[in-house]
Amino acid sequence: LNLCKELLANPGNILILFPEGTRSITGEIGEFKPGIGLLLAGTDVPVLPCHLAGAFEAWPKGRMLPRPGRLQLMIGAPRNYATLPPGKRSALQVCQELRQAVLELAVLNRTKLDPTEIIAGTRSSTRGGCDHG
């Protein structure tokens, strides 16, 4: 995490993280590791939650090389966690909020809805989803 913090401290750097820590064996979105929250809580780093549909079908865990396939990337609205104090409680909150945002993007990817059609505040029925590590 220290290297990631150093990279993000320099303006213009971009860091792509996969907060589950590994590829899914089922294709479902897994628990987010707490590192994403520890990295972001209390920082002014903008975060773009993303969902990549088709990745599991193209390159399932255990397969050496990807298969040809179609992928669709859904990018959510930027988020910022500067107002949260650094620490485990804030890290868990960041983790839960980001996972929820990714789950909502996954629904959009499956239903092929236009993101502008989403009503603000709509939530999925999925709760929690963070590894309390």
Short mmCIF file of C-alpha atoms in Angstrom, two decimals:
data_model
loop_
_atom_site.label_atom_id
_atom_site.label_comp_id
_atom_site.label_asym_id
_atom_site.label_seq_id
_atom_site.Cartn_x
_atom_site.Cartn_y
_atom_site.Cartn_z
CA LEU A 1 0.00 0.00 0.00
CA ASN A 2 2.86 2.39 0.66
CA LEU A 3 3.99 2.24 -2.97
CA CYS A 4 0.42 2.91 -4.10
CA LYS A 5 0.20 5.91 -1.75
CA GLU A 6 3.45 7.27 -3.16
CA LEU A 7 2.20 6.89 -6.72
CA LEU A 8 -1.10 8.60 -5.96
CA ALA A 9 0.64 11.49 -4.19
CA ASN A 10 2.10 12.62 -7.52
CA PRO A 11 -0.40 14.51 -9.69
CA GLY A 12 -1.00 12.89 -13.05
CA ASN A 13 -0.35 9.33 -11.90
CA ILE A 14 -3.10 6.82 -12.52
CA LEU A 15 -3.44 3.60 -10.56
CA ILE A 16 -5.80 0.78 -11.51
CA LEU A 17 -6.72 -1.55 -8.66
CA PHE A 18 -8.86 -4.66 -8.52
CA PRO A 19 -10.13 -4.52 -4.93
CA GLU A 20 -11.20 -8.18 -4.82
CA GLY A 21 -7.52 -9.13 -4.97
CA THR A 22 -8.04 -12.02 -7.39
CA ARG A 23 -10.23 -13.19 -10.24
CA SER A 24 -13.54 -14.75 -9.30
CA ILE A 25 -14.01 -18.51 -9.70
CA THR A 26 -17.76 -18.01 -10.26
CA GLY A 27 -17.92 -14.74 -12.17
CA GLU A 28 -19.69 -13.01 -9.27
CA ILE A 29 -18.30 -9.84 -7.71
CA GLY A 30 -16.46 -10.91 -4.57
CA GLU A 31 -15.63 -9.27 -1.30
CA PHE A 32 -13.46 -6.16 -1.55
CA LYS A 33 -10.21 -6.27 0.42
CA PRO A 34 -9.78 -3.48 2.99
CA GLY A 35 -6.66 -2.13 1.27
CA ILE A 36 -8.71 -0.04 -1.16
CA GLY A 37 -10.35 1.75 1.78
CA LEU A 38 -7.10 2.17 3.68
CA LEU A 39 -5.55 3.68 0.57
CA LEU A 40 -8.35 6.17 -0.11
CA ALA A 41 -9.86 7.26 3.22
CA GLY A 42 -8.72 10.78 4.06
CA THR A 43 -7.17 11.44 0.65
CA ASP A 44 -8.20 13.81 -2.11
CA VAL A 45 -7.66 11.15 -4.79
CA PRO A 46 -10.56 10.87 -7.27
CA VAL A 47 -11.87 7.32 -7.70
CA LEU A 48 -13.76 5.94 -10.68
CA PRO A 49 -15.63 2.72 -9.87
CA CYS A 50 -15.71 0.40 -12.91
CA HIS A 51 -17.29 -2.88 -13.98
CA LEU A 52 -15.89 -4.98 -16.80
CA ALA A 53 -18.59 -7.27 -18.20
CA GLY A 54 -17.43 -10.35 -20.08
CA ALA A 55 -14.08 -10.66 -18.31
CA PHE A 56 -15.02 -13.91 -16.57
CA GLU A 57 -16.15 -15.52 -19.82
CA ALA A 58 -13.06 -14.34 -21.67
CA TRP A 59 -10.52 -15.29 -19.02
CA PRO A 60 -11.85 -17.41 -16.15
CA LYS A 61 -9.61 -18.13 -13.21
CA GLY A 62 -7.46 -21.18 -13.88
CA ARG A 63 -7.28 -20.64 -17.61
CA MET A 64 -3.77 -19.86 -18.89
CA LEU A 65 -4.76 -17.60 -21.80
CA PRO A 66 -7.87 -15.55 -22.51
CA ARG A 67 -10.47 -16.60 -25.06
CA PRO A 68 -11.62 -14.21 -27.78
CA GLY A 69 -14.63 -12.35 -26.52
CA ARG A 70 -16.45 -9.09 -26.17
CA LEU A 71 -15.88 -6.93 -23.09
CA GLN A 72 -17.88 -3.93 -21.99
CA LEU A 73 -16.47 -1.41 -19.52
CA MET A 74 -18.94 0.61 -17.46
CA ILE A 75 -17.39 3.58 -15.62
CA GLY A 76 -19.20 5.19 -12.71
CA ALA A 77 -19.22 8.74 -11.44
CA PRO A 78 -16.07 9.99 -9.69
CA ARG A 79 -15.95 9.67 -5.92
CA ASN A 80 -13.74 11.29 -3.31
CA TYR A 81 -13.10 10.30 0.30
CA ALA A 82 -11.14 13.33 1.55
CA THR A 83 -13.71 14.09 4.27
CA LEU A 84 -13.30 10.69 5.93
CA PRO A 85 -10.63 10.35 8.59
CA PRO A 86 -7.98 7.72 7.84
CA GLY A 87 -8.53 4.49 9.76
CA LYS A 88 -10.20 1.10 9.72
CA ARG A 89 -13.78 2.34 10.18
CA SER A 90 -13.47 4.77 7.26
CA ALA A 91 -11.69 2.13 5.19
CA LEU A 92 -14.63 -0.21 5.68
CA GLN A 93 -17.06 2.54 4.64
CA VAL A 94 -15.03 3.25 1.47
CA CYS A 95 -14.88 -0.45 0.71
CA GLN A 96 -18.65 -0.89 1.09
CA GLU A 97 -19.51 2.21 -0.95
CA LEU A 98 -17.19 1.28 -3.80
CA ARG A 99 -18.42 -2.31 -3.91
CA GLN A 100 -22.02 -1.08 -3.99
CA ALA A 101 -21.15 1.27 -6.86
CA VAL A 102 -19.55 -1.61 -8.79
CA LEU A 103 -22.59 -3.84 -8.15
CA GLU A 104 -24.85 -1.11 -9.54
CA LEU A 105 -22.63 -0.79 -12.61
CA ALA A 106 -22.84 -4.57 -13.06
CA VAL A 107 -26.64 -4.33 -13.13
CA LEU A 108 -26.39 -1.64 -15.79
CA ASN A 109 -24.01 -3.78 -17.82
CA ARG A 110 -26.41 -6.76 -17.66
CA THR A 111 -29.53 -4.76 -18.49
CA LYS A 112 -27.85 -2.55 -21.11
CA LEU A 113 -29.45 0.55 -19.58
CA ASP A 114 -28.23 4.02 -20.35
CA PRO A 115 -26.46 5.27 -17.20
CA THR A 116 -28.34 8.57 -17.45
CA GLU A 117 -31.57 6.66 -16.77
CA ILE A 118 -30.53 5.73 -13.24
CA ILE A 119 -32.41 7.46 -10.46
CA ALA A 120 -30.00 8.89 -7.89
CA GLY A 121 -29.98 6.93 -4.67
CA THR A 122 -31.16 3.63 -6.13
CA ARG A 123 -29.52 0.78 -4.28
CA SER A 124 -29.09 -2.90 -4.97
CA SER A 125 -30.38 -5.38 -2.41
CA THR A 126 -26.84 -6.70 -1.88
CA ARG A 127 -25.39 -5.60 1.45
CA GLY A 128 -21.94 -5.59 3.01
CA GLY A 129 -19.37 -7.18 0.82
CA CYS A 130 -16.13 -6.19 2.46
CA ASP A 131 -13.44 -8.41 3.88
CA HIS A 132 -12.95 -7.11 7.41
CA GLY A 133 -9.40 -8.54 7.27
#
